[in-house]
Structures are given as structure tokens and as C-alpha cells.
GROMACS .gro file of C-alpha atoms in nm:
model
  172
    1MET     CA    1   1.952  -1.935  -1.817
    2ASN     CA    2   1.799  -2.070  -1.526
    3ASN     CA    3   1.471  -1.970  -1.348
    4LEU     CA    4   1.641  -1.759  -1.020
    5THR     CA    5   1.927  -1.623  -1.245
    6ALA     CA    6   1.664  -1.453  -1.454
    7LEU     CA    7   1.456  -1.356  -1.178
    8SER     CA    8   1.725  -1.219  -0.987
    9ILE     CA    9   1.795  -1.014  -1.316
   10SER     CA   10   1.478  -0.870  -1.405
   11ILE     CA   11   1.400  -0.775  -1.050
   12ALA     CA   12   1.761  -0.595  -1.036
   13CYS     CA   13   1.694  -0.418  -1.341
   14LEU     CA   14   1.354  -0.298  -1.279
   15ALA     CA   15   1.437  -0.225  -0.924
   16GLY     CA   16   1.664   0.011  -1.065
   17LEU     CA   17   1.415   0.177  -1.292
   18ALA     CA   18   1.133   0.227  -1.013
   19THR     CA   19   1.439   0.364  -0.763
   20PHE     CA   20   1.499   0.634  -1.068
   21LEU     CA   21   1.112   0.700  -1.094
   22ALA     CA   22   1.098   0.737  -0.722
   23VAL     CA   23   1.375   0.965  -0.658
   24GLY     CA   24   1.335   1.147  -1.003
   25PRO     CA   25   1.039   1.239  -1.216
   26LEU     CA   26   0.772   1.062  -1.013
   27GLY     CA   27   0.947   1.174  -0.645
   28GLY     CA   28   0.613   1.255  -0.443
   29ILE     CA   29   0.398   1.079  -0.614
   30PHE     CA   30   0.565   0.711  -0.630
   31PHE     CA   31   0.690   0.589  -0.315
   32ILE     CA   32   0.979   0.304  -0.357
   33TRP     CA   33   0.860   0.120  -0.033
   34ALA     CA   34   0.531   0.121  -0.072
   35ALA     CA   35   0.603  -0.045  -0.413
   36THR     CA   36   0.835  -0.299  -0.332
   37ILE     CA   37   0.562  -0.399  -0.044
   38ALA     CA   38   0.340  -0.433  -0.292
   39TRP     CA   39   0.592  -0.606  -0.561
   40ALA     CA   40   0.713  -0.870  -0.261
   41ALA     CA   41   0.282  -0.957  -0.238
   42PHE     CA   42   0.223  -0.988  -0.549
   43PHE     CA   43   0.510  -1.255  -0.561
   44PHE     CA   44   0.392  -1.367  -0.229
   45LEU     CA   45   0.032  -1.444  -0.318
   46GLY     CA   46   0.151  -1.626  -0.662
   47ALA     CA   47   0.228  -1.400  -0.924
   48THR     CA   48  -0.054  -1.496  -1.090
   49GLN     CA   49  -0.307  -1.272  -1.278
   50GLU     CA   50  -0.527  -1.349  -0.961
   51ALA     CA   51  -0.224  -1.242  -0.751
   52LEU     CA   52  -0.222  -0.889  -0.961
   53LYS     CA   53  -0.605  -0.844  -0.880
   54ASN     CA   54  -0.574  -0.932  -0.535
   55THR     CA   55  -0.263  -0.721  -0.437
   56ILE     CA   56  -0.393  -0.405  -0.564
   57VAL     CA   57  -0.801  -0.466  -0.464
   58CYS     CA   58  -0.700  -0.562  -0.153
   59GLY     CA   59  -0.390  -0.346  -0.100
   60ILE     CA   60  -0.600  -0.048  -0.199
   61PHE     CA   61  -0.901  -0.137   0.035
   62GLY     CA   62  -0.656  -0.161   0.350
   63VAL     CA   63  -0.517   0.213   0.230
   64PHE     CA   64  -0.872   0.336   0.257
   65MET     CA   65  -0.952   0.116   0.553
   66ALA     CA   66  -0.644   0.301   0.749
   67TRP     CA   67  -0.714   0.679   0.601
   68LEU     CA   68  -1.068   0.626   0.785
   69ALA     CA   69  -0.908   0.519   1.088
   70ALA     CA   70  -0.679   0.834   1.054
   71ILE     CA   71  -0.906   1.061   0.982
   72GLN     CA   72  -1.088   0.950   1.289
   73ILE     CA   73  -0.770   0.992   1.479
   74THR     CA   74  -0.791   1.375   1.364
   75ASN     CA   75  -1.108   1.376   1.558
   76ILE     CA   76  -0.942   1.262   1.905
   77PRO     CA   77  -0.885   1.614   2.092
   78SER     CA   78  -0.554   1.551   2.280
   79THR     CA   79  -0.742   1.600   2.646
   80ALA     CA   80  -0.983   1.334   2.568
   81ILE     CA   81  -1.070   1.095   2.883
   82LEU     CA   82  -0.867   0.792   2.898
   83GLY     CA   83  -0.602   0.987   2.675
   84PHE     CA   84  -0.523   1.025   2.306
   85PRO     CA   85  -0.303   0.674   2.293
   86LEU     CA   86  -0.585   0.506   2.412
   87TRP     CA   87  -0.866   0.606   2.214
   88ALA     CA   88  -0.613   0.595   1.869
   89ALA     CA   89  -0.591   0.244   1.967
   90VAL     CA   90  -0.950   0.209   1.999
   91THR     CA   91  -0.969   0.342   1.653
   92VAL     CA   92  -0.707   0.150   1.492
   93THR     CA   93  -0.889  -0.182   1.652
   94CYS     CA   94  -1.195  -0.100   1.533
   95SER     CA   95  -1.107  -0.055   1.189
   96VAL     CA   96  -0.875  -0.371   1.147
   97LEU     CA   97  -1.177  -0.542   1.290
   98VAL     CA   98  -1.398  -0.406   1.006
   99MET     CA   99  -1.088  -0.480   0.766
  100CYS     CA  100  -1.050  -0.823   0.841
  101LEU     CA  101  -1.456  -0.883   0.855
  102ALA     CA  102  -1.484  -0.753   0.527
  103ALA     CA  103  -1.279  -1.069   0.409
  104ASN     CA  104  -1.612  -1.242   0.396
  105ILE     CA  105  -1.653  -1.053   0.055
  106PRO     CA  106  -1.481  -1.289  -0.175
  107ALA     CA  107  -1.274  -0.969  -0.354
  108LEU     CA  108  -1.156  -0.827  -0.009
  109ALA     CA  109  -1.071  -1.204   0.114
  110THR     CA  110  -0.650  -1.138   0.099
  111ILE     CA  111  -0.619  -1.020   0.413
  112PRO     CA  112  -0.235  -0.981   0.411
  113ALA     CA  113  -0.250  -0.778   0.095
  114SER     CA  114  -0.536  -0.516   0.324
  115VAL     CA  115  -0.255  -0.537   0.601
  116LEU     CA  116   0.018  -0.445   0.399
  117GLY     CA  117  -0.197  -0.140   0.229
  118TYR     CA  118  -0.315  -0.049   0.586
  119SER     CA  119   0.030  -0.049   0.698
  120SER     CA  120   0.188   0.146   0.421
  121THR     CA  121  -0.083   0.421   0.481
  122PHE     CA  122   0.031   0.443   0.900
  123ALA     CA  123   0.418   0.447   0.769
  124TYR     CA  124   0.360   0.715   0.536
  125LEU     CA  125   0.156   0.913   0.781
  126LEU     CA  126   0.333   0.856   1.101
  127GLN     CA  127   0.695   0.889   0.913
  128THR     CA  128   0.640   1.170   0.694
  129PRO     CA  129   0.619   1.506   0.933
  130GLY     CA  130   0.257   1.714   0.894
  131LYS     CA  131   0.065   1.422   0.698
  132LEU     CA  132  -0.156   1.306   0.994
  133THR     CA  133  -0.374   1.614   0.953
  134LYS     CA  134  -0.773   1.656   0.863
  135ASP     CA  135  -0.667   1.887   0.592
  136ILE     CA  136  -0.412   1.647   0.410
  137LEU     CA  137  -0.673   1.361   0.451
  138LEU     CA  138  -0.953   1.496   0.333
  139SER     CA  139  -0.735   1.679   0.035
  140VAL     CA  140  -0.731   1.580  -0.356
  141SER     CA  141  -0.382   1.636  -0.338
  142LEU     CA  142  -0.095   1.398  -0.372
  143ASP     CA  143  -0.003   1.452  -0.010
  144ASN     CA  144  -0.323   1.269   0.057
  145PRO     CA  145  -0.197   0.904   0.142
  146LEU     CA  146  -0.550   0.748  -0.009
  147ILE     CA  147  -0.434   0.835  -0.336
  148VAL     CA  148  -0.032   0.839  -0.306
  149ILE     CA  149  -0.036   0.511  -0.137
  150SER     CA  150  -0.292   0.323  -0.391
  151ILE     CA  151  -0.057   0.477  -0.676
  152SER     CA  152   0.244   0.331  -0.500
  153ILE     CA  153   0.075   0.005  -0.472
  154VAL     CA  154  -0.088  -0.022  -0.792
  155VAL     CA  155   0.267   0.055  -0.991
  156GLY     CA  156   0.457  -0.163  -0.721
  157THR     CA  157   0.223  -0.442  -0.805
  158TYR     CA  158   0.285  -0.386  -1.179
  159PHE     CA  159   0.638  -0.366  -1.116
  160GLY     CA  160   0.590  -0.758  -1.010
  161LEU     CA  161   0.419  -0.862  -1.309
  162TRP     CA  162   0.678  -0.706  -1.510
  163SER     CA  163   0.941  -0.863  -1.356
  164GLY     CA  164   0.780  -1.217  -1.367
  165GLN     CA  165   0.745  -1.127  -1.743
  166LEU     CA  166   1.087  -1.031  -1.825
  167SER     CA  167   1.213  -1.350  -1.614
  168ALA     CA  168   0.990  -1.573  -1.836
  169LYS     CA  169   1.183  -1.432  -2.126
  170LEU     CA  170   1.520  -1.417  -2.016
  171THR     CA  171   1.494  -1.779  -1.925
  172LYS     CA  172   1.412  -1.911  -2.300
   0.00000   0.00000   0.00000
């Protein structure tokens, strides 16, 4: 079997399994969209052990930076001078600057993976009603994006690894 066919079959089969888990037994714990973003990042970064490490470490770092920004955003009063939207934008600007400058630390140098984790966190917070609250952000629960998006990134990255491994077996 050629490489493209083998990879297509392995990704399709594992995508079916990931979907089953996301809408079934792991629903609310494992988000397929966050997982497939990490899965794609793993391949984009080279589908190596280094890509596995960088996708997970930097992806979770991005989640952490977004989580910190979200906590700060919940502290902005709606009556803030210059308005809530401007202060929210300043908060995001500062957190993204710190996240990108952290790339000077070798373990955090894969900025695209950090950005994907950051974006996934805000996607969850802004598209899921009731999640952008201090109570949720500071909870030790599966509603907290620091926990649930990080889980999805780790699982999704491993699905990338497994699809590559299955593909290699199918080409033999």
C-alpha cells in the first residue's frame, strides 16, 4: 500500500475512534476540535518524537497563557474607563507577547503550537456559554479549560502519533 493511502486509512479509522470517544464515553472531557488541532500540529511539526513533545508542551503552555489572560479579563469591570473591549484587548496583547517571548526558552520555542493551545482555550471560553467566569477558571473541574483543553491536546497529539505508526504498519 502506498504511503498516502496508508496514512489516509489510519487517520480515517482513528478519527472515527476519536469521534466516538468525544461524543460518547469522553464527552465533555475530550473535545474533538481541540484534539484534531493538536493532531494536525503534530504532523505539521514533522510527526517525530520532538514534534510530539513540542506539540504537548507548547500547546499546554498556550492553554496556560490563555487561562491566565481569561482570569484577568474576568477582573475587568464592565464600567471600566476606556471600556471593557479595549481592556480585554490589552490583556490579550500582553499575554500573547509574553507567550511569544517565552520562545527564548528552548522548551517553549514552538510558537505555533503555543498559539494553537491559546486559541483553542479562547474558542472554548467564548463559544461555550457560562465558561468565561472566575468560578469556572479557578475550579478543579472538567469545566476548567486549563484541564479539559490540555487533556484534549495531549490525547489529540497521541492520536497523531498513533495514526503515523498505524500508517507505517499498513505500508509494509
